[in-house]
């Protein structure tokens, strides 16, 4: 079965990776590639945008037309733009994979409300490896969480706006939830003075063109356990997002995560 996909913010870094992934995936087709109004590349064949042969699809800005043909929307943009597109997606009743990070609590509430009308996948990181890391971290927390000091380190490129990354916060939340706690009560974002028992420390690096590194350390007396994921290219995020899109297109209304997809492969 072939899934027809709409790619939003198609000229961005992730947008181009998503286009490339869909073009190379025999189980998907691009129904539309979108950009902001008056973008200089509007009307350009998407093949030229990703350095490939012409694909017969032109970069556009009319979302209403795009949603008539697509089965699912994939959006990696900015919070304000994503919220506007979310309204249009609800009107068109098209499922939406959201890869944007940095939402406010109010925006997250609006996304949750929208999921009552359409299927929505919301994840801070679509890498299959990172989501496996989250699962492993949850298991390690159940085994070692009471005895270990837990630290989360993340590194990204110097252009990234939010810090800590959405993925680091998701990892922290998974740890806190596994302990029956709220991340807001035990997260430590600024290290100074003696460490308090039970807190989760966060460290951030922003430098160069680092794609993404996440390292979770469980420090016990005389030993360290480290669970690390390093993205070597953005292709891993794009591949995961497209796999999510294929899965989400078959789901009913609701708010889903990558963990939902990985744990329900019989529906995939």
Short mmCIF file of C-alpha atoms in Angstrom, two decimals, residues 31-121:
data_model
loop_
_atom_site.label_atom_id
_atom_site.label_comp_id
_atom_site.label_asym_id
_atom_site.label_seq_id
_atom_site.Cartn_x
_atom_site.Cartn_y
_atom_site.Cartn_z
CA UNK A 31 1.44 14.49 -3.04
CA UNK A 32 2.62 18.03 -2.27
CA UNK A 33 5.67 19.92 -1.00
CA UNK A 34 4.92 23.19 0.74
CA UNK A 35 6.70 26.44 1.60
CA UNK A 36 5.71 29.86 2.82
CA UNK A 37 3.97 32.27 0.46
CA UNK A 38 6.34 34.23 -1.77
CA UNK A 39 9.20 31.79 -1.19
CA UNK A 40 11.63 32.26 -4.11
CA UNK A 41 11.49 28.55 -5.00
CA UNK A 42 7.70 28.34 -5.35
CA UNK A 43 6.96 26.59 -8.64
CA UNK A 44 10.29 24.73 -8.67
CA UNK A 45 10.30 20.96 -9.25
CA UNK A 46 11.14 19.24 -5.96
CA UNK A 47 13.78 17.17 -7.72
CA UNK A 48 15.91 20.27 -8.21
CA UNK A 49 15.47 21.19 -4.54
CA UNK A 50 17.05 17.93 -3.39
CA UNK A 51 19.57 17.59 -6.22
CA UNK A 52 17.72 14.79 -8.00
CA UNK A 53 16.00 14.28 -11.34
CA UNK A 54 12.70 16.12 -11.93
CA UNK A 55 9.86 14.48 -9.97
CA UNK A 56 6.86 16.15 -11.59
CA UNK A 57 5.85 17.87 -8.35
CA UNK A 58 6.29 21.60 -7.86
CA UNK A 59 6.88 23.42 -4.58
CA UNK A 60 3.62 25.14 -3.62
CA UNK A 61 1.94 27.28 -0.97
CA UNK A 62 -1.76 26.41 -1.30
CA UNK A 63 -2.44 24.13 1.65
CA UNK A 64 -6.13 23.65 0.91
CA UNK A 65 -5.31 22.14 -2.47
CA UNK A 66 -2.45 20.08 -1.05
CA UNK A 67 -4.62 18.53 1.65
CA UNK A 68 -7.18 17.36 -0.90
CA UNK A 69 -4.63 14.97 -2.39
CA UNK A 70 -2.49 13.91 0.60
CA UNK A 71 -3.23 11.23 3.18
CA UNK A 72 -0.93 12.55 5.90
CA UNK A 73 1.03 15.76 6.61
CA UNK A 74 4.60 15.87 7.94
CA UNK A 75 5.62 19.18 9.53
CA UNK A 76 9.09 20.17 10.77
CA UNK A 77 8.94 23.97 11.02
CA UNK A 78 8.60 26.55 13.80
CA UNK A 79 6.01 26.50 16.62
CA UNK A 80 4.00 29.48 15.37
CA UNK A 81 3.89 28.12 11.83
CA UNK A 82 3.02 24.62 13.01
CA UNK A 83 0.04 25.94 14.98
CA UNK A 84 -1.32 27.70 11.90
CA UNK A 85 -0.92 24.58 9.78
CA UNK A 86 -2.55 22.52 12.54
CA UNK A 87 -5.74 24.56 12.16
CA UNK A 88 -5.80 23.88 8.42
CA UNK A 89 -5.10 20.19 8.98
CA UNK A 90 -8.08 19.94 11.33
CA UNK A 91 -10.33 21.56 8.77
CA UNK A 92 -9.13 19.13 6.10
CA UNK A 93 -9.25 16.12 8.49
CA UNK A 94 -5.72 15.10 7.53
CA UNK A 95 -3.45 13.27 10.02
CA UNK A 96 -0.38 15.27 11.06
CA UNK A 97 3.12 14.18 12.05
CA UNK A 98 4.66 17.03 14.07
CA UNK A 99 8.44 17.18 14.36
CA UNK A 100 8.61 20.80 15.47
CA UNK A 101 9.99 21.40 18.98
CA UNK A 102 9.92 24.34 21.38
CA UNK A 103 6.14 24.55 21.89
CA UNK A 104 4.76 26.43 24.88
CA UNK A 105 2.47 24.65 27.33
CA UNK A 106 -0.48 26.51 25.83
CA UNK A 107 0.45 25.33 22.33
CA UNK A 108 0.82 21.75 23.55
CA UNK A 109 -2.68 21.96 25.01
CA UNK A 110 -4.02 23.10 21.63
CA UNK A 111 -2.29 20.17 19.94
CA UNK A 112 -3.88 17.78 22.43
CA UNK A 113 -7.29 19.31 21.77
CA UNK A 114 -6.76 18.99 18.01
CA UNK A 115 -5.95 15.28 18.42
CA UNK A 116 -9.60 14.73 19.34
CA UNK A 117 -10.42 15.59 15.73
CA UNK A 118 -7.49 14.09 13.78
CA UNK A 119 -4.68 11.59 14.40
CA UNK A 120 -1.53 13.43 15.51
CA UNK A 121 1.96 12.08 16.08
#
